[in-house]
Coordinates of C-alpha atoms and ligand atoms in Angstrom, one line a residue:
M1 CA 1.2 -29.1 -4.1
W2 CA 2.0 -25.2 -4.2
S3 CA 5.7 -24.5 -4.5
S4 CA 6.7 -22.1 -1.6
R5 CA 4.5 -20.6 0.8
F6 CA 4.9 -17.2 -0.9
A7 CA 3.0 -19.1 -4.0
F8 CA 0.2 -20.3 -1.9
I9 CA -0.3 -17.1 -1.2
L10 CA -0.4 -15.8 -4.5
A11 CA -2.6 -18.0 -5.3
V12 CA -5.3 -16.8 -2.8
A13 CA -4.5 -13.6 -3.3
G14 CA -4.8 -14.0 -7.0
S15 CA -8.7 -15.7 -5.6
A16 CA -9.6 -12.6 -3.4
V17 CA -8.3 -9.8 -5.6
G18 CA -10.8 -9.8 -8.9
L19 CA -13.8 -7.7 -9.4
G20 CA -15.1 -7.9 -6.3
N21 CA -11.8 -5.2 -5.1
I22 CA -12.5 -2.8 -8.6
W23 CA -16.1 -3.1 -9.9
K24 CA -17.9 -4.4 -6.9
F25 CA -16.8 -2.3 -4.3
P26 CA -17.0 0.4 -5.4
Y27 CA -20.5 0.6 -6.5
M28 CA -22.0 -1.1 -3.1
A29 CA -20.5 2.1 -1.2
G30 CA -21.2 4.0 -3.7
E31 CA -24.7 2.7 -4.0
N32 CA -24.3 2.6 0.3
G33 CA -24.3 5.8 0.6
G34 CA -20.3 5.9 0.9
G35 CA -18.7 6.3 4.4
A36 CA -20.3 4.2 6.5
F37 CA -20.7 1.9 5.0
V38 CA -17.3 1.1 4.4
L39 CA -16.8 1.9 7.9
F40 CA -19.2 -1.3 8.1
Y41 CA -17.2 -3.3 6.0
L42 CA -14.0 -3.1 6.7
L43 CA -15.4 -4.1 10.8
C44 CA -16.9 -7.3 8.7
V45 CA -13.9 -8.3 7.0
V46 CA -11.5 -7.7 10.7
A47 CA -14.0 -9.8 12.9
I48 CA -15.4 -12.3 10.6
G49 CA -13.7 -12.4 7.5
L50 CA -10.3 -12.5 8.9
P51 CA -10.8 -15.8 11.4
I52 CA -13.3 -17.7 8.9
M53 CA -10.4 -17.3 6.7
V54 CA -8.0 -18.7 8.7
S55 CA -10.3 -21.1 9.4
E56 CA -11.1 -22.4 5.9
I57 CA -7.6 -23.0 4.8
M58 CA -7.2 -25.3 8.4
I59 CA -9.9 -26.7 7.5
G60 CA -8.5 -27.6 3.7
R61 CA -5.2 -28.5 5.1
R62 CA -6.4 -31.1 7.6
G63 CA -9.2 -32.6 5.1
R64 CA -6.7 -32.1 2.1
R65 CA -9.4 -32.9 -0.4
N66 CA -12.3 -30.8 -1.9
P67 CA -15.2 -29.3 0.1
I68 CA -17.2 -31.3 0.9
A69 CA -15.6 -34.6 1.2
T70 CA -13.3 -32.1 3.8
M71 CA -16.0 -31.3 5.8
R72 CA -17.3 -34.8 5.7
I73 CA -14.0 -36.2 6.9
V74 CA -12.9 -34.2 9.2
G75 CA -16.3 -34.2 10.9
E76 CA -16.1 -37.3 11.3
E77 CA -12.6 -37.5 12.4
E78 CA -13.6 -35.6 15.3
G79 CA -16.4 -36.8 16.0
S80 CA -19.1 -35.0 14.8
R81 CA -21.7 -36.1 11.9
P82 CA -20.6 -36.8 8.2
S83 CA -23.5 -34.5 6.8
W84 CA -21.2 -31.3 7.8
G85 CA -20.3 -32.1 3.9
L86 CA -23.8 -30.2 3.4
V87 CA -21.6 -26.9 4.1
G88 CA -19.3 -27.8 1.3
V89 CA -22.3 -28.8 -0.9
M90 CA -24.1 -25.1 -0.8
G91 CA -20.8 -23.2 -1.1
I92 CA -19.8 -25.5 -4.0
F93 CA -23.8 -24.4 -5.1
A94 CA -22.5 -21.0 -4.4
G95 CA -19.2 -20.6 -6.1
F96 CA -21.4 -21.9 -9.2
L97 CA -24.2 -18.9 -8.7
I98 CA -21.1 -16.2 -8.5
L99 CA -19.6 -17.5 -11.5
S100 CA -22.0 -17.1 -13.4
F101 CA -22.5 -13.7 -13.2
Y102 CA -18.7 -12.7 -12.6
S103 CA -17.4 -14.0 -16.0
V104 CA -20.9 -11.8 -17.8
I105 CA -18.8 -9.2 -15.8
A106 CA -14.8 -9.7 -16.8
G107 CA -16.2 -10.3 -20.0
W108 CA -17.5 -6.4 -19.9
A109 CA -13.4 -6.3 -18.7
L110 CA -12.2 -7.7 -21.7
A111 CA -14.3 -5.5 -23.8
Y112 CA -13.2 -2.1 -22.5
F113 CA -9.5 -3.8 -23.1
V114 CA -10.4 -4.0 -27.1
F115 CA -12.0 -1.1 -26.4
S116 CA -8.5 0.8 -25.3
L117 CA -6.9 0.1 -27.9
G118 CA -9.0 1.0 -30.4
G119 CA -8.0 4.5 -28.8
E120 CA -12.0 5.0 -27.9
F121 CA -11.8 7.1 -24.7
T122 CA -9.7 9.3 -25.9
G123 CA -11.3 13.1 -25.6
G124 CA -13.9 11.3 -24.2
T125 CA -17.1 13.7 -21.7
P126 CA -19.4 11.9 -19.5
E127 CA -21.7 11.8 -22.5
T128 CA -19.9 9.6 -25.0
I129 CA -18.5 7.6 -21.6
G130 CA -21.5 6.5 -20.8
A131 CA -23.3 6.2 -24.4
L132 CA -20.3 4.2 -24.7
F133 CA -20.9 1.6 -21.6
A134 CA -24.8 2.1 -22.7
S135 CA -23.8 0.3 -26.2
L136 CA -22.0 -2.2 -24.9
L137 CA -25.1 -3.4 -22.0
G138 CA -27.8 -3.2 -25.2
D139 CA -26.1 -5.2 -27.2
W140 CA -26.7 -8.9 -26.1
K141 CA -24.5 -10.5 -28.3
M142 CA -21.5 -8.8 -28.4
L143 CA -22.0 -9.0 -24.2
G144 CA -22.7 -13.0 -24.7
L145 CA -19.6 -13.0 -26.6
W146 CA -17.0 -11.5 -24.4
H147 CA -18.7 -13.7 -21.4
T148 CA -18.1 -17.0 -23.5
I149 CA -14.4 -16.1 -24.1
F150 CA -14.0 -15.8 -20.4
M151 CA -15.1 -19.6 -19.3
V152 CA -13.2 -20.8 -22.3
L153 CA -10.4 -19.1 -20.8
T154 CA -11.1 -20.0 -16.9
V155 CA -12.3 -23.4 -17.8
G156 CA -9.3 -23.7 -19.6
I157 CA -6.7 -23.2 -16.8
V158 CA -9.2 -25.2 -14.4
A159 CA -9.0 -28.5 -16.7
R160 CA -5.4 -28.4 -16.2
G161 CA -5.2 -28.0 -13.2
V162 CA -4.8 -25.0 -10.7
E163 CA -1.1 -24.9 -9.2
R164 CA 0.5 -25.3 -12.8
G165 CA -1.5 -22.8 -14.8
L166 CA -2.1 -20.4 -11.8
E167 CA 1.5 -19.6 -10.0
R168 CA 3.0 -17.8 -13.3
F169 CA 0.5 -14.7 -13.8
V170 CA -0.2 -14.3 -10.0
R171 CA 2.8 -13.5 -9.8
I172 CA 3.3 -10.8 -12.9
A173 CA -0.9 -9.0 -12.2
M174 CA -0.9 -8.9 -9.0
P175 CA 1.9 -5.4 -8.9
G176 CA 1.6 -4.7 -12.2
L177 CA -2.3 -4.5 -10.9
L178 CA -1.5 -2.3 -8.1
L179 CA 1.0 -0.2 -9.7
L180 CA -1.3 1.0 -11.7
M181 CA -3.9 1.3 -9.4
I182 CA -1.2 3.8 -8.2
I183 CA -0.5 5.6 -11.0
L184 CA -4.3 6.1 -11.3
L185 CA -4.6 7.5 -7.8
V186 CA -2.2 10.1 -9.0
Y187 CA -4.4 10.8 -11.5
A188 CA -7.3 11.3 -9.0
I189 CA -5.5 13.4 -6.5
V190 CA -4.3 16.1 -9.1
A191 CA -6.7 16.5 -12.2
A192 CA -10.2 15.0 -9.7
D193 CA -11.7 15.7 -7.2
F194 CA -9.9 13.5 -4.5
A195 CA -11.4 15.7 -1.1
S196 CA -14.3 15.5 -2.2
G197 CA -14.1 11.4 -3.3
W198 CA -12.1 11.3 0.0
R199 CA -15.2 12.6 1.7
F200 CA -17.5 10.5 0.7
L201 CA -15.7 7.1 1.0
L202 CA -14.7 7.7 4.2
T203 CA -16.6 10.1 7.2
P204 CA -18.9 7.7 7.8
D205 CA -22.8 9.1 7.7
L206 CA -24.1 6.3 10.4
E207 CA -28.3 7.3 9.3
A208 CA -27.2 5.6 5.8
L209 CA -26.4 2.6 7.6
T210 CA -29.5 1.1 7.0
P211 CA -29.6 -2.8 7.6
Q212 CA -29.9 -3.7 4.1
A213 CA -27.1 -1.5 3.8
M214 CA -25.7 -3.7 6.5
L215 CA -26.2 -7.1 5.3
E216 CA -24.0 -6.1 2.0
A217 CA -21.0 -3.9 3.3
M218 CA -21.0 -7.8 5.0
G219 CA -21.5 -9.7 1.5
Q220 CA -19.0 -7.9 0.1
A221 CA -16.2 -8.8 2.9
F222 CA -16.8 -12.5 2.1
F223 CA -16.9 -12.2 -1.7
T224 CA -14.4 -10.2 -1.7
L225 CA -12.1 -12.2 0.6
S226 CA -13.9 -15.0 -1.5
V227 CA -14.3 -17.3 2.2
G228 CA -17.8 -18.9 3.0
M229 CA -17.5 -21.4 -0.2
G230 CA -15.2 -23.6 0.2
A231 CA -12.8 -22.1 -2.4
I232 CA -10.0 -20.4 0.1
M233 CA -10.9 -23.9 1.5
A234 CA -9.6 -25.8 -1.2
Y235 CA -6.4 -24.6 -2.1
G236 CA -6.1 -24.7 1.3
A237 CA -6.1 -28.7 0.8
Y238 CA -2.5 -28.0 -1.3
L239 CA -1.3 -26.2 1.6
P240 CA 2.9 -27.3 2.8
E241 CA 2.6 -28.2 6.7
G242 CA 4.7 -25.9 9.0
T243 CA 3.3 -22.8 6.4
S244 CA 2.5 -20.3 8.8
I245 CA -2.1 -20.0 8.2
L246 CA -2.4 -17.0 10.4
R247 CA 0.3 -15.0 8.4
T248 CA -0.5 -16.0 5.1
S249 CA -4.6 -14.7 6.0
I250 CA -3.2 -11.6 7.5
W251 CA -1.3 -10.9 4.7
V252 CA -3.9 -11.4 1.7
V253 CA -7.0 -10.2 3.3
V254 CA -4.5 -6.5 4.5
T255 CA -3.8 -6.8 0.5
D256 CA -7.4 -7.1 -0.3
T257 CA -9.0 -4.2 1.2
A258 CA -5.4 -2.4 0.5
I259 CA -6.8 -2.9 -3.5
A260 CA -10.7 -2.1 -2.7
L261 CA -9.8 0.6 -0.7
L262 CA -7.5 2.2 -3.7
A263 CA -10.2 1.5 -5.9
G264 CA -12.9 3.6 -4.5
L265 CA -10.4 6.6 -4.0
I266 CA -9.9 6.6 -7.6
I267 CA -13.3 6.0 -8.6
F268 CA -15.0 8.7 -6.4
P269 CA -13.0 11.6 -7.1
I270 CA -13.3 11.3 -10.4
V271 CA -17.2 10.5 -10.3
F272 CA -17.8 14.1 -8.1
A273 CA -15.2 16.1 -10.5
N274 CA -17.3 14.9 -13.4
G275 CA -21.0 15.5 -11.8
L276 CA -22.1 11.7 -12.0
D277 CA -24.0 9.8 -9.6
P278 CA -22.2 7.9 -7.1
A279 CA -25.4 5.2 -7.3
S280 CA -25.7 4.8 -10.3
G281 CA -25.2 1.2 -10.1
P282 CA -22.6 -2.0 -12.0
G283 CA -21.5 0.3 -14.8
L284 CA -19.8 2.2 -12.4
I285 CA -16.4 1.9 -12.8
F286 CA -16.9 2.2 -16.6
E287 CA -17.8 4.9 -17.1
T288 CA -15.8 6.9 -14.9
L289 CA -11.7 4.8 -15.4
P290 CA -12.4 5.9 -19.1
L291 CA -12.8 9.1 -18.5
A292 CA -9.6 9.3 -16.2
F293 CA -7.3 7.5 -19.7
G294 CA -8.9 9.5 -22.0
S295 CA -7.7 12.9 -20.1
M296 CA -4.5 11.6 -18.5
P297 CA -0.5 11.9 -20.6
G298 CA 0.2 8.5 -21.6
G299 CA -4.0 7.5 -21.1
A300 CA -3.8 5.8 -24.4
F301 CA -1.2 3.1 -23.7
L302 CA -2.5 2.7 -19.8
A303 CA -6.2 1.7 -20.6
P304 CA -5.3 -1.8 -22.1
V305 CA -2.5 -2.6 -19.7
F306 CA -5.2 -1.4 -17.0
F307 CA -7.9 -3.3 -18.7
G308 CA -6.0 -6.2 -19.2
L309 CA -5.2 -6.6 -15.5
L310 CA -8.3 -5.9 -14.1
V311 CA -8.8 -9.5 -16.9
F312 CA -6.4 -11.5 -15.1
A313 CA -7.8 -10.7 -12.0
A314 CA -10.9 -11.4 -12.7
W315 CA -9.5 -15.1 -14.4
T316 CA -7.5 -16.0 -11.0
S317 CA -10.4 -15.3 -9.4
G318 CA -12.9 -17.0 -11.6
I319 CA -10.4 -20.3 -11.6
G320 CA -10.9 -19.8 -7.5
L321 CA -15.0 -20.2 -8.5
L322 CA -14.8 -23.0 -10.7
E323 CA -12.1 -25.2 -8.5
P324 CA -14.0 -26.2 -5.9
A325 CA -16.5 -28.1 -8.0
V326 CA -14.5 -29.7 -10.0
A327 CA -12.4 -31.1 -7.3
W328 CA -15.4 -32.5 -6.2
S329 CA -16.3 -33.9 -9.0
V330 CA -13.1 -35.7 -9.4
E331 CA -12.6 -36.4 -6.6
S332 CA -16.6 -38.4 -5.8
H333 CA -17.0 -39.3 -9.1
G334 CA -13.6 -40.4 -10.9
R335 CA -14.5 -38.0 -13.6
S336 CA -11.4 -36.6 -15.1
R337 CA -10.4 -33.3 -14.7
R338 CA -10.6 -31.6 -18.6
S339 CA -14.3 -33.3 -18.5
A340 CA -15.4 -32.3 -15.0
A341 CA -14.5 -28.6 -15.9
I342 CA -16.1 -28.8 -19.4
V343 CA -19.6 -29.8 -18.5
I344 CA -19.6 -27.6 -15.4
G345 CA -17.9 -25.0 -17.1
A346 CA -21.0 -25.4 -19.2
I347 CA -23.9 -25.1 -17.1
V348 CA -22.5 -22.3 -16.0
W349 CA -22.5 -20.4 -19.1
A350 CA -25.4 -21.0 -20.1
L351 CA -27.1 -19.9 -16.5
G352 CA -24.8 -16.3 -17.4
F353 CA -26.1 -16.5 -20.8
L354 CA -29.2 -15.7 -19.1
T355 CA -28.3 -13.8 -16.6
L356 CA -26.9 -10.8 -19.3
L357 CA -29.9 -10.6 -20.7
S358 CA -31.0 -8.6 -17.6
F359 CA -28.6 -6.1 -18.9
N360 CA -30.9 -5.5 -21.5
V361 CA -34.2 -7.7 -23.2
F362 CA -35.1 -8.7 -19.7
A363 CA -33.6 -5.7 -18.0
D364 CA -37.6 -4.4 -17.0
F365 CA -38.2 -8.0 -15.9
K366 CA -38.2 -8.1 -12.0
F367 CA -39.1 -10.7 -9.2
L368 CA -38.3 -9.9 -5.7
G369 CA -37.1 -7.1 -6.2
G370 CA -35.0 -7.5 -8.6
T371 CA -33.5 -8.6 -12.0
L372 CA -32.3 -12.1 -12.1
F373 CA -28.4 -10.5 -11.7
Q374 CA -29.3 -8.8 -8.6
N375 CA -31.2 -11.8 -7.1
I376 CA -28.4 -14.0 -8.1
D377 CA -25.6 -11.6 -6.6
H378 CA -28.2 -11.5 -3.6
L379 CA -28.7 -15.3 -3.0
A380 CA -25.0 -16.0 -3.4
S381 CA -23.6 -13.1 -2.1
N382 CA -25.3 -12.1 0.7
I383 CA -26.7 -15.3 2.3
L384 CA -25.2 -18.0 1.0
L385 CA -22.1 -16.8 1.7
P386 CA -22.2 -15.5 5.5
L387 CA -24.2 -18.3 5.8
G388 CA -21.7 -20.8 4.4
G389 CA -19.1 -18.9 6.6
L390 CA -20.8 -18.7 9.8
F391 CA -21.2 -22.7 9.7
I392 CA -17.5 -23.1 8.5
A393 CA -16.4 -21.0 11.7
I394 CA -19.3 -23.3 14.1
F395 CA -17.1 -26.0 12.2
A396 CA -13.5 -24.8 13.4
G397 CA -14.6 -23.0 16.8
W398 CA -16.7 -25.8 17.8
V399 CA -16.4 -29.1 16.3
M400 CA -12.7 -29.0 15.6
C401 CA -11.2 -29.6 18.8
K402 CA -8.7 -27.6 20.9
N403 CA -6.1 -30.0 20.0
S404 CA -6.2 -30.1 16.7
S405 CA -6.9 -26.9 16.1
S406 CA -3.6 -25.5 18.3
E407 CA -1.8 -28.0 16.0
E408 CA -3.1 -27.5 12.8
L409 CA -2.6 -23.6 12.8
D410 CA 0.8 -24.1 14.9
I411 CA 1.0 -20.8 16.4
G412 CA 0.4 -23.0 20.1
T413 CA -2.4 -21.6 22.7
G414 CA -1.0 -17.5 23.4
P415 CA -3.1 -14.9 22.6
A416 CA -3.0 -14.5 18.9
Y417 CA -4.3 -18.2 18.4
Q418 CA -6.6 -17.2 21.6
A419 CA -8.1 -14.5 19.5
W420 CA -8.4 -16.6 16.6
R421 CA -10.4 -19.3 18.5
F422 CA -12.5 -16.3 20.2
L423 CA -13.8 -15.2 17.4
A424 CA -14.5 -17.8 15.2
R425 CA -16.1 -19.8 18.3
W426 CA -18.0 -16.6 18.8
L427 CA -18.3 -13.2 16.9
A428 CA -18.0 -13.9 14.4
P429 CA -21.1 -16.7 13.8
A430 CA -23.1 -14.4 16.7
A431 CA -22.0 -11.1 13.9
V432 CA -23.4 -13.0 10.7
L433 CA -26.5 -14.1 12.6
V434 CA -27.7 -10.4 14.0
V435 CA -26.9 -9.1 10.5
F436 CA -29.4 -11.6 9.2
L437 CA -32.0 -11.2 11.5
H438 CA -31.8 -7.3 11.7
A439 CA -31.9 -7.3 8.0
T440 CA -34.9 -9.2 8.5
G441 CA -36.7 -6.0 10.8
L442 CA -37.3 -8.6 13.3
L443 CA -34.7 -6.9 16.0
G444 CA -36.5 -3.4 14.9
R445 CA -39.6 -4.7 16.0
F446 CA -38.4 -5.5 19.1
G447 CA -37.0 -2.1 19.2
L448 CA -33.8 -3.9 19.7
M449 CA -31.8 -2.1 17.3
Ligands
LIG501 N1 -13.1 -12.2 -3.8 C1 -12.7 -12.5 -5.4 C2 -13.3 -10.9 -6.0 O1 -13.2 -10.2 -5.0 C3 -14.6 -13.1 -5.7 C4 -14.7 -14.2 -5.1 C5 -15.4 -15.0 -4.5 C6 -13.7 -15.8 -5.9 C7 -15.8 -16.1 -4.4 C8 -13.6 -16.7 -5.0 C9 -14.8 -17.3 -4.4 O2 -13.2 -10.5 -7.1

């Protein structure tokens, strides 16, 4: 059990806040034309992500097991089929896929931590900073080393049990990260092209909102909130009775969204001030932030602190990605936590190793329209997470009876409960389906959108 409500909020926030906010959100917004993507992402966060987060915590606390067993057992209690456990299986698979590339990117952050200690950013220009990133990407052995270190760190915590390892450092890392981002924001306002960055990020140009961009914005909402795969459900399993699920969820969603927007408001002013390309892809933060650190007062000191905190944030998310699979292996197969974490970690590591080759050796090897990294990310983030979320919402809204959900949420049956239930039963599932259909081009073909 978590020691307090605050500890639980920290753990969920630690899982939610990570590379998704600081690395992925800015580059996805950049690739998809900015404002309209951001607006649609915000809509998805509120109308889909929040009710699903509430549902996940609620189901997790009711089942008190790993996501597969929880979905199966709560499903049976509610008079439905044990096959609901399959939603947990899909979630564990999604977490597995995500962690494989997540660890690779966290490895980049580790490398940048070391670069910054060596003063590599000082006086950097867009050319030298770009060259630094390119040389890192080209060196698969170094990438492999950093990826390995990150996986070892993650497995180390999960092997020991999440509650013990996690609480202490989220408590320090989260406020620290926020503070550094505020310093960077000040830099972006005084020294970069803040007006252009603001305009790009927050002025929606609805033309840019293609069906593909909508799918990616929805996937990003799931990814950044850690919902749709059972990670939050696995944490909910350790939540004491009497903690407000709704308030916790709102708190986490607001924090997570604020950090993503903050990241965007830091990155894009730097992009425009230096004539960089907002659509340059996954390297975006690594090509922009070092420019800020390289030219701001105290940057040589702040850069390692920032990248260190980014690694921490990625670490607490990596733990959340690995935990459901390990909990399942321990509870259902009687493995020890240690051996489960090591075996599963090793498989994820191997897949991650293949992924990191898609940034160099196999960069030109594309199938299904992308590199291995792009395909794994697309499958997990844009398809499996929303699909998992769809089932979780249906489960919470339709399979669980009104008595069970209102009892578990403990907010009576007033407007807050009604609003959640409407979102979980109708709006969230319908929205996911519509975005899926839209992305296949079917709605367009019938003239519906
Ligand atoms: N939400 C995390 C991030 O934004 C990633 C994550 C997804 C973690 C799913 C756990 C489960 O970085």
